[in-house]
Coordinates of C-alpha atoms in Angstrom, one line a residue:
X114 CA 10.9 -14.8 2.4
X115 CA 9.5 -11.4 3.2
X116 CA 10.4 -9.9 -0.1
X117 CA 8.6 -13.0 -2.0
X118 CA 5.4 -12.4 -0.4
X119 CA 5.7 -8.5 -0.6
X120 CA 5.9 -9.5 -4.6
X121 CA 3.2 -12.2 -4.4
X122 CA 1.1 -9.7 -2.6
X123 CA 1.5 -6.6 -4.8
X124 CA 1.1 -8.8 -7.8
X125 CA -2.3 -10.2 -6.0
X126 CA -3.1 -6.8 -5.3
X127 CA -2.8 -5.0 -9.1
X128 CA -3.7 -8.2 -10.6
X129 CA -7.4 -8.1 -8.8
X130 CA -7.6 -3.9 -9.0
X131 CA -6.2 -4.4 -12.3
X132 CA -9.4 -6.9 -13.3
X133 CA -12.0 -3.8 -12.0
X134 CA -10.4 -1.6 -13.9
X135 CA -10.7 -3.3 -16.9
X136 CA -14.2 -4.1 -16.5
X137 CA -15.1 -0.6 -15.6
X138 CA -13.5 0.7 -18.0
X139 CA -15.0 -1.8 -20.9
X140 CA -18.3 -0.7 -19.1
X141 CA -17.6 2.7 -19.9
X142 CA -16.4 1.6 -23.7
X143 CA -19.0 0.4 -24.5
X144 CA -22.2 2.1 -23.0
X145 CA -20.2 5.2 -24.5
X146 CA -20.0 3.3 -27.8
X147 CA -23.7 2.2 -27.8
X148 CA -25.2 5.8 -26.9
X149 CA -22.7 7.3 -29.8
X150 CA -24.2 5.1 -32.2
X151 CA -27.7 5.5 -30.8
X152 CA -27.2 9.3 -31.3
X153 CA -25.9 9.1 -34.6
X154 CA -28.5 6.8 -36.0
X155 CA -31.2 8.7 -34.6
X156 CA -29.7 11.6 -36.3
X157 CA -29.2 9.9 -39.6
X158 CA -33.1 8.9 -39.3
X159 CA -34.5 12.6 -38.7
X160 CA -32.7 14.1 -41.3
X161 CA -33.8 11.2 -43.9
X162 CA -37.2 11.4 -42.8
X163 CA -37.4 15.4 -43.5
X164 CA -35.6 14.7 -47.1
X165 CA -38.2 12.0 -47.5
X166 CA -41.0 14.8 -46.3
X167 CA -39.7 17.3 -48.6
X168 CA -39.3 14.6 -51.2
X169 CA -42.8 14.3 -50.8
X170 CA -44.3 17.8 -50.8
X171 CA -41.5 18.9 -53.9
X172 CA -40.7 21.3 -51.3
X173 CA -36.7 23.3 -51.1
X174 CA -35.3 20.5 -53.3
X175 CA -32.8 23.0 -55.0
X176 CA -29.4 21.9 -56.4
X177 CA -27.9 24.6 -53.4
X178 CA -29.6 22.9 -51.1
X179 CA -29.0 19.7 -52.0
X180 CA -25.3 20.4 -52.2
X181 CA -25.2 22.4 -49.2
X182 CA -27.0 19.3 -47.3
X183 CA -24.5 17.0 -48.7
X184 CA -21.3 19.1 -47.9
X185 CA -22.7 19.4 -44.1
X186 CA -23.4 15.9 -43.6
X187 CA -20.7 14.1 -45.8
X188 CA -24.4 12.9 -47.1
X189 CA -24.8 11.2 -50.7
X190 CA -28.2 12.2 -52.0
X191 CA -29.7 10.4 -55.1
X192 CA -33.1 11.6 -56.3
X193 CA -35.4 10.3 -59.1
X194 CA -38.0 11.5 -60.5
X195 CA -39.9 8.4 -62.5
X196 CA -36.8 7.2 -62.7
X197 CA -35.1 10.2 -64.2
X198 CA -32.1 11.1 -61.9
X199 CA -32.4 15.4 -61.1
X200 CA -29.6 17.4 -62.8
X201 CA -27.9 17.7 -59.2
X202 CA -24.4 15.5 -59.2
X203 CA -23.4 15.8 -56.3
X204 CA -21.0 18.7 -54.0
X205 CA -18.4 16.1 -53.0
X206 CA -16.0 13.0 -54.5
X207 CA -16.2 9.9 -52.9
X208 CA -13.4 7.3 -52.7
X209 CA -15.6 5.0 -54.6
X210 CA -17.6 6.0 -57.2
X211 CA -21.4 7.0 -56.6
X212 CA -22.9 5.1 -59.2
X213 CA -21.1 1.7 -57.6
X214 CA -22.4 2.8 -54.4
X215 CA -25.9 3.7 -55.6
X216 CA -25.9 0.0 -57.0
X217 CA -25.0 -1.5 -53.9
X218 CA -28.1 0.6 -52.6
X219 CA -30.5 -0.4 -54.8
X220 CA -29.1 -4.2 -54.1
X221 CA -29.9 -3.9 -50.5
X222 CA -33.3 -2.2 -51.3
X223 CA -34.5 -5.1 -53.4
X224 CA -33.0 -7.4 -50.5
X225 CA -35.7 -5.8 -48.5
X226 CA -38.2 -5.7 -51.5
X227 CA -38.2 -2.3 -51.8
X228 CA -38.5 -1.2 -55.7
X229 CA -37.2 1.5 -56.6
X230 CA -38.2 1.9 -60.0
X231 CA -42.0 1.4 -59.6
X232 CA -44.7 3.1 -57.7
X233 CA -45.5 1.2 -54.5
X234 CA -48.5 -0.5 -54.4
X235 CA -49.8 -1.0 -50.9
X236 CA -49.1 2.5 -49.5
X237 CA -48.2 5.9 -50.9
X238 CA -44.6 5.1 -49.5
X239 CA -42.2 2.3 -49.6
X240 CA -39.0 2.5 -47.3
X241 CA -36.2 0.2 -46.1
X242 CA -34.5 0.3 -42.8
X243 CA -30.8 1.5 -42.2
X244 CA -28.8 -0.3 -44.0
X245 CA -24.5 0.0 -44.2
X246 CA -22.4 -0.5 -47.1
X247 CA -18.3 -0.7 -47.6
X248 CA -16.7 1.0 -50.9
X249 CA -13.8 -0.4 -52.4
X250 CA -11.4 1.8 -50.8
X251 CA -12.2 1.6 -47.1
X252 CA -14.7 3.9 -47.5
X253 CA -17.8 3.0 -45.1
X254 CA -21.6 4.2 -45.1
X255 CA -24.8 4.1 -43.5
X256 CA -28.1 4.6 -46.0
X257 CA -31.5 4.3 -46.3
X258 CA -34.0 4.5 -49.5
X259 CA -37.1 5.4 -50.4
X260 CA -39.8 5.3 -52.8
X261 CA -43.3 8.0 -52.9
X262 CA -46.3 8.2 -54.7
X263 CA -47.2 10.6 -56.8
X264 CA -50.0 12.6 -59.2
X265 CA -47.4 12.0 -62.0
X266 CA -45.9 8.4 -61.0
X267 CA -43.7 7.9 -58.2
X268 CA -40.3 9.6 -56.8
X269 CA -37.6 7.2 -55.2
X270 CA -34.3 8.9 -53.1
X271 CA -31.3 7.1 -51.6
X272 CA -29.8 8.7 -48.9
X273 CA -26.1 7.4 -47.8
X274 CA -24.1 9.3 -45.0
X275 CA -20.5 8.7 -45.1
X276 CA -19.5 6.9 -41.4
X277 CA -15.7 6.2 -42.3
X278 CA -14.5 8.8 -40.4
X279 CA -16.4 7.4 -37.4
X280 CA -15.3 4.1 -37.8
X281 CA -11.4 6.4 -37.5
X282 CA -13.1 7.9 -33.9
X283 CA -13.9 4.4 -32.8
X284 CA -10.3 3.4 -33.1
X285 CA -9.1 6.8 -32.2
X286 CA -11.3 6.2 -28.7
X287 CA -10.6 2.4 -28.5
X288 CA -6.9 3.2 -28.2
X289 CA -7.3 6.0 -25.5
X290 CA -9.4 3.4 -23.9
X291 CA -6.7 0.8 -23.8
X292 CA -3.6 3.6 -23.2
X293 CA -5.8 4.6 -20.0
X294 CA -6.2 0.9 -19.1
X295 CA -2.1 0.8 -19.1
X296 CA -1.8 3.9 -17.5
X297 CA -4.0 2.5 -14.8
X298 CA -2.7 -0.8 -14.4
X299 CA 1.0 0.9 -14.5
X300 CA -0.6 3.1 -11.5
X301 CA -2.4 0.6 -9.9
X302 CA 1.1 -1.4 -9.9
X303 CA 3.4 1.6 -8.2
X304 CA 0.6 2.4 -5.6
X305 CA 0.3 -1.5 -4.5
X306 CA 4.1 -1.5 -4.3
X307 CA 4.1 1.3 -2.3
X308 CA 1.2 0.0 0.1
X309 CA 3.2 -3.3 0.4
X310 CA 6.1 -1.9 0.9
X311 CA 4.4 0.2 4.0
X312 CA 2.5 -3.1 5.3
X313 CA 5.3 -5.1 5.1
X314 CA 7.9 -2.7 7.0
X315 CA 7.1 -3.5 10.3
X316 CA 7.0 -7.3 9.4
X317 CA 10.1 -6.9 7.8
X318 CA 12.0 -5.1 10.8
X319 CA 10.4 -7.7 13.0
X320 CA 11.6 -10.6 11.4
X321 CA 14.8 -9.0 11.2
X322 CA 14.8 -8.0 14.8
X323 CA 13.8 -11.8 15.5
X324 CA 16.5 -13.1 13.2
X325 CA 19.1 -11.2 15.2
X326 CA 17.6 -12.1 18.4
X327 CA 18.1 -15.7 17.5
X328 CA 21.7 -14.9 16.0
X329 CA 22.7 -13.3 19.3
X330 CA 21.6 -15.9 21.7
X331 CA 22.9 -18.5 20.3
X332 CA 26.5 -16.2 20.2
X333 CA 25.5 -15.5 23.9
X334 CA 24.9 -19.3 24.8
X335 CA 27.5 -21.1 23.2
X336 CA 30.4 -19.4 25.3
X337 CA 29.2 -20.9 28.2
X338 CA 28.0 -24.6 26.8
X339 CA 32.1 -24.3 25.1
X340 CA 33.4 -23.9 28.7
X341 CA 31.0 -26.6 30.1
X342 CA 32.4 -28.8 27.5
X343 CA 36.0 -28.4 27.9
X344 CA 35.9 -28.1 31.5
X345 CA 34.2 -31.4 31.9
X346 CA 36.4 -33.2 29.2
X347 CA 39.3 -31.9 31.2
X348 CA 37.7 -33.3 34.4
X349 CA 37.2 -36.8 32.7
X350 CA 41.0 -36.7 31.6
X351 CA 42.2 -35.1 34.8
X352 CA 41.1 -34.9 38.5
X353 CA 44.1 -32.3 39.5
X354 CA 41.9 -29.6 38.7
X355 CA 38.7 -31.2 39.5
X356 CA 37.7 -28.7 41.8
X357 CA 38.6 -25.8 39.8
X358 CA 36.5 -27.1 36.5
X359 CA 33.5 -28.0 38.8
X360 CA 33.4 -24.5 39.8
X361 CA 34.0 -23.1 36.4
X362 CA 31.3 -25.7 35.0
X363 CA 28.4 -24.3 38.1
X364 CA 29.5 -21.0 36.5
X365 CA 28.6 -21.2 33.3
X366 CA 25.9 -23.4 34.5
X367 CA 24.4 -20.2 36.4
X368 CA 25.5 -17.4 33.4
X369 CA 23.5 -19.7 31.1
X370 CA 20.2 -20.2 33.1
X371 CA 20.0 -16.4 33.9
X372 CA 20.1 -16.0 30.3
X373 CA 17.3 -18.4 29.5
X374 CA 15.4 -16.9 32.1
X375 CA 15.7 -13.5 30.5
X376 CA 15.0 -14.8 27.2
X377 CA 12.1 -16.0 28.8
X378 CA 11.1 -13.3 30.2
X379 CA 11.5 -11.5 27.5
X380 CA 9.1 -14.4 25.5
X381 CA 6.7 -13.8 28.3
X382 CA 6.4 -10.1 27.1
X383 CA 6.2 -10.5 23.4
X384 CA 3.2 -12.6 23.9
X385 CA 2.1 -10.4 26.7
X386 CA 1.5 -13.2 29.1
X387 CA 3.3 -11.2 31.7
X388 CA 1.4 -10.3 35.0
X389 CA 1.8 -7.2 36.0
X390 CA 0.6 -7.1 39.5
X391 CA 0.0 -3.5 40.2
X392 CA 0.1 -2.3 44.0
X393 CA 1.5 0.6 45.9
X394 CA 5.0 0.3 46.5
X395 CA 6.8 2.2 49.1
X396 CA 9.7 3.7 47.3
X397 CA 11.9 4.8 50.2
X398 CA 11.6 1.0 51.8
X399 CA 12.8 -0.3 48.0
X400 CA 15.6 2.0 47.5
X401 CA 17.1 1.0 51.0
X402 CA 17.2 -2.6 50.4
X403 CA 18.3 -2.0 46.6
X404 CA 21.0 -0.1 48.9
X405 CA 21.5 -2.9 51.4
X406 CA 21.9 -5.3 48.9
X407 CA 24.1 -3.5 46.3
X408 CA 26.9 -1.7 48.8
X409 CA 28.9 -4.9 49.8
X410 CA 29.0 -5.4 46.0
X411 CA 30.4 -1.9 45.7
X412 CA 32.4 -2.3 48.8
X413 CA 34.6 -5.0 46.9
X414 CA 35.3 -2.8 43.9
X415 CA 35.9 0.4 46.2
X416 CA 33.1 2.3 44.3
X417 CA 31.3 4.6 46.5
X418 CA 27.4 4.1 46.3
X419 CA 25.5 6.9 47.9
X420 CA 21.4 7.0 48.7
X421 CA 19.7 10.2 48.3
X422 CA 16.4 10.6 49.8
X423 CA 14.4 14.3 50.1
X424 CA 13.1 15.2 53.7
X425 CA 9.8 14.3 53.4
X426 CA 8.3 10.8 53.4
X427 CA 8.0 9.7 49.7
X428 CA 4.8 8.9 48.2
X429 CA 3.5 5.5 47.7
X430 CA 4.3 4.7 43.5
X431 CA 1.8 2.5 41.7
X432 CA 3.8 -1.1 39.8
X433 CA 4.8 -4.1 40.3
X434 CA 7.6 -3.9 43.2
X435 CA 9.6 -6.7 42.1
X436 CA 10.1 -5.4 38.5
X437 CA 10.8 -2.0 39.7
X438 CA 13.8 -3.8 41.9
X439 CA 15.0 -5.2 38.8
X440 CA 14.5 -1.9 36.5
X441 CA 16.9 -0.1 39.4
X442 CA 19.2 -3.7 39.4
X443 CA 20.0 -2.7 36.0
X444 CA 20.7 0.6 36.4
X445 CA 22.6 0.1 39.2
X446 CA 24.5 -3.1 37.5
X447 CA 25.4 -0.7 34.5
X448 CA 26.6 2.0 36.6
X449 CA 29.3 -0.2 38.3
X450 CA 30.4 -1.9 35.3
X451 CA 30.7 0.9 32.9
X452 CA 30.6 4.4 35.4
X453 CA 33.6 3.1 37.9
X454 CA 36.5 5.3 36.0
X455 CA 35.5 7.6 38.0
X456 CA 36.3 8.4 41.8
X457 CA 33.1 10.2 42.4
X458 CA 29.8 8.1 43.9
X459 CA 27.5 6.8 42.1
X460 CA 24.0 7.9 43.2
X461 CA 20.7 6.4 43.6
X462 CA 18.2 9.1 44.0
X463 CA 14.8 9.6 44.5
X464 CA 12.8 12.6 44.1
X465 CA 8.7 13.2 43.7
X466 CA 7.8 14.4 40.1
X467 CA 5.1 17.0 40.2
X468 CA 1.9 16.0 42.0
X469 CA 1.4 12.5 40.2
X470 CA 4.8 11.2 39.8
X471 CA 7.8 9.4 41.7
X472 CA 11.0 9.7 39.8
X473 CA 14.1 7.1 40.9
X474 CA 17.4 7.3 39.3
X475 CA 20.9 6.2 39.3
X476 CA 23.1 8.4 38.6
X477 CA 27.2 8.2 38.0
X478 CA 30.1 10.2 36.6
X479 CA 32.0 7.5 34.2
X480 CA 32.5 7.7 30.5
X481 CA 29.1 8.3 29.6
X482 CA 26.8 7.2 26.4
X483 CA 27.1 8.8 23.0
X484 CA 24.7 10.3 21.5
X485 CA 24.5 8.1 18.7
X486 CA 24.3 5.3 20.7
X487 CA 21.4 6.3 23.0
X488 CA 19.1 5.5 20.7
X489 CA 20.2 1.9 20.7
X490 CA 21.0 0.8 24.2
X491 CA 17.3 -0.3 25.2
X492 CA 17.5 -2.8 22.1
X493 CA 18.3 -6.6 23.0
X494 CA 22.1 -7.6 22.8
X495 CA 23.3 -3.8 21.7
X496 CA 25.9 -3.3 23.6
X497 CA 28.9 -1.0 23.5
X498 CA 31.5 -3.0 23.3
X499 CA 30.7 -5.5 20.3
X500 CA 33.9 -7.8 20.8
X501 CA 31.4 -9.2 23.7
X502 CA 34.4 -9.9 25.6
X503 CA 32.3 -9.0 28.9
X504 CA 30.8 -11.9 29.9
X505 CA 29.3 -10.5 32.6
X506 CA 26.6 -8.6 30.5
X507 CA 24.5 -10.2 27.5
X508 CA 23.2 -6.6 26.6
X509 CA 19.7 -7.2 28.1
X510 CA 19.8 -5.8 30.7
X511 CA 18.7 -2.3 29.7
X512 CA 16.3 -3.8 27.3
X513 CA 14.8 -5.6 29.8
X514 CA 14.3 -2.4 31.9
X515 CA 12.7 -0.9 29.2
X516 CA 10.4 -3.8 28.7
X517 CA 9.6 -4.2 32.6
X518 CA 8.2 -0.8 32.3
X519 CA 6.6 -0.9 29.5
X520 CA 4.5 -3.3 30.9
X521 CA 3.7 -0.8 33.7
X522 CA 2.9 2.0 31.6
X523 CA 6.5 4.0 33.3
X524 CA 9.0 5.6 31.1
X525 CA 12.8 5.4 31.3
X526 CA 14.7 8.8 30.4
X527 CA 18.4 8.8 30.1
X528 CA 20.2 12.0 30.4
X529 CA 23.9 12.9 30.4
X530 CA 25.4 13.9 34.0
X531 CA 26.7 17.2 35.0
X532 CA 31.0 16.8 34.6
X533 CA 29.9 13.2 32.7
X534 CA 28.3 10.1 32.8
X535 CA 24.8 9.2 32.9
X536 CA 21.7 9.3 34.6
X537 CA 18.4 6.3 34.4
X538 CA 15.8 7.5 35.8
X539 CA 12.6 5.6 35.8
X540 CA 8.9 7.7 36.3
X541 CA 6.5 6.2 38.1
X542 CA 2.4 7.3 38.5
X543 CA 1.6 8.2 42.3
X544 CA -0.3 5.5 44.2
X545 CA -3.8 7.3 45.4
X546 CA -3.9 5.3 48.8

């Protein structure tokens, strides 16, 4: 599901930068394209205008000239004098023949009633506008013609600039246009991957973390709802061992509920609908009733406990006093369970942290945590043994430590014991009253 909309998303994504992209760059095409032709016309116009003007005053007409004018411009330049054509032929050969060109000329001079083989009448000039023509072979042009007054009769001169070539430039550009437009898209396509991919991560890892959470409570749940089940079918077949399935049943009963409760709990912080309830908390009274309550416990399973205290009255802590009970629970809980292999006490210690802090540990000398699992401990169900054939820990405890003080702003630091084991220690900020 989470890949699907990372697809739909990136595709969204490209798709809409893809669409101002193109637009931009078709802006670009063709204000470029407009201003090139503007440019080129306007060029085209000045020079006819001073061929016209020397036309006029008989002025540096020379075949050199001429042929020099024509060569730099890729121009065709027809002059007539009374409708005798000058000697000059011409410095260039055109794909298609000048005299079929100079016929499509005169064509679209009469088109605009233009004669150019009589003196005007109205004026002492007759011109037409810009005009394009297409030779036989391609070949493109732009033109313009004219027709002066004279002592001696009239000139006329057809001016055609060869534009082929720019035609070849406005596919030439046209392409780079487009191969930047798929060089952009293509671009546009890896970074929105990319950026999805980054978005998506967390939502990803959550739904995964979510999709094992679900996976591991229903693993967690069904052991005891099995033993309900075949306890009381055994009780409906049997009375014998009535009493012994009752118990078993209140069991399971009692594992089960105080793992919904955690899961609700747990819930409760997600949505952070948790209270947190800050006072000062007097951290010598709550490590001797953690110790109260905890040494018969250890009593039973001949594990030494041991309280240590420093000489001086500890300060007041700032948290919630009933989740800092727990946080120590927990410790205390995993110490017992997976720190009794060894014959040395484990410790629950308290010491003041700098000016500002109140540090309370437990500490034992058991097998210890490896390194590569410390990193996972504080997630929910990880546990150590992955059998799960300890039903007397879902593997949340430790993650609901870490949550509990979260939600006070503490921090819980595990470090390994001198000779082995480990040490939870949980920091606490120092109450100011």
């Amino acid at each position: 599901m989470i890949t699907s909309f990372a697809r739909r998303l990136t595709i969204l994504f490209t798709t809409a930068t893809s669409v101002i992209l193109t637009l931009a760059l078709c802006l670009s095409f063709f204000s470029q394209f407009k201003i090139t032709k503007i440019q080129r016309l306007d060029s085209f116009t000045t020079q006819f205008l001073d061929l016209a003007h020397r036309l006029e005053n008989s002025s540096g007409l020379t075949d050199s000239w001429l042929a020099q004018m024509e060569t730099d411009g890729h121009f065709i330049i027809h002059i007539e004098d009374n409708q005798i054509p000058l000697f000059f032929s011409g410095s260039w050969e055109t794909p298609t023949s000048r005299q079929y060109l100079l016929s499509l000329a005169r064509r679209k001079a009469e088109e605009e009633h233009v004669n150019l083989s009589a003196r005007p009448f109205s004026s002492s000039s007759d011109k037409t506008s810009v005009f394009s023509l297409k030779g036989r072979h391609g070949d493109t042009y732009r033109g313009s013609a004219v027709v002066i007054s004279t002592e001696q009769g009239f000139r006329s001169m057809i001016l055609l600039a060869d534009t082929t070539g720019e035609r070849r430039a406005l596919y030439f550009q046209l392409s780079f246009f487009v191969l930047l437009e798929i060089s952009g898209v293509l671009a546009l396509y890896t970074i929105s991957r990319y950026a999805v991919g980054k978005a998506v991560s967390p939502l990803e890892e959550y739904h995964q973390r979510q999709t094992d959470f679900v996976a591991s409570a229903a693993h967690e749940l069904r052991s005891p709802l099995a033993v309900i089940q075949a306890s009381a079918s055994a009780v409906s077949v049997s009375s014998e061992q009535s009493s012994h399935m009752i118990r078993l049943i209140r069991e399971e009963c009692a594992r089960a509920g105080k793992l919904i409760k955690t899961l609700l709990l747990l819930a409760s912080a997600d949505s952070k609908s948790l209270s947190k309830d800050m006072q000062p908390v007097e951290t010598d009274m709550l490590l001797l009733s953690l110790y109260e309550s905890f040494e018969p416990l250890c009593l039973s399973r001949r594990i030494r406990l041991k309280l240590s205290l420093p000489e001086e009255i500890l300060p007041k802590a700032i948290g919630n006093e009933q989740w800092i009970y727990q946080i120590l629970s927990v410790f205390l809980d995993n110490a017992l369970s997976y720190g009794c292999g060894s014959p040395d006490p484990v410790i629950l210690l308290a010491a003041q942290t700098g000016k500002s802090h109140v540090t309370l540990s437990v500490s034992d000398n058991g097998f210890g945590i490896a390194d590569e699992q410390k990193a996972l401990i504080f997630e929910r169900f990880y546990r150590g043994d992955a059998s799960r054939h300890d039903k007397g820990h879902a593997g949340l405890g430790l993650s609901i430590a870490h949550t509990l003080a979260g939600q006070m702003d503490c921090t819980i630091t595990l470090s390994d014991t001198p000779g082995g084991g480990c040490t939870f220690s949980l920091t606490l900020p120092k109450s100011a009253r």
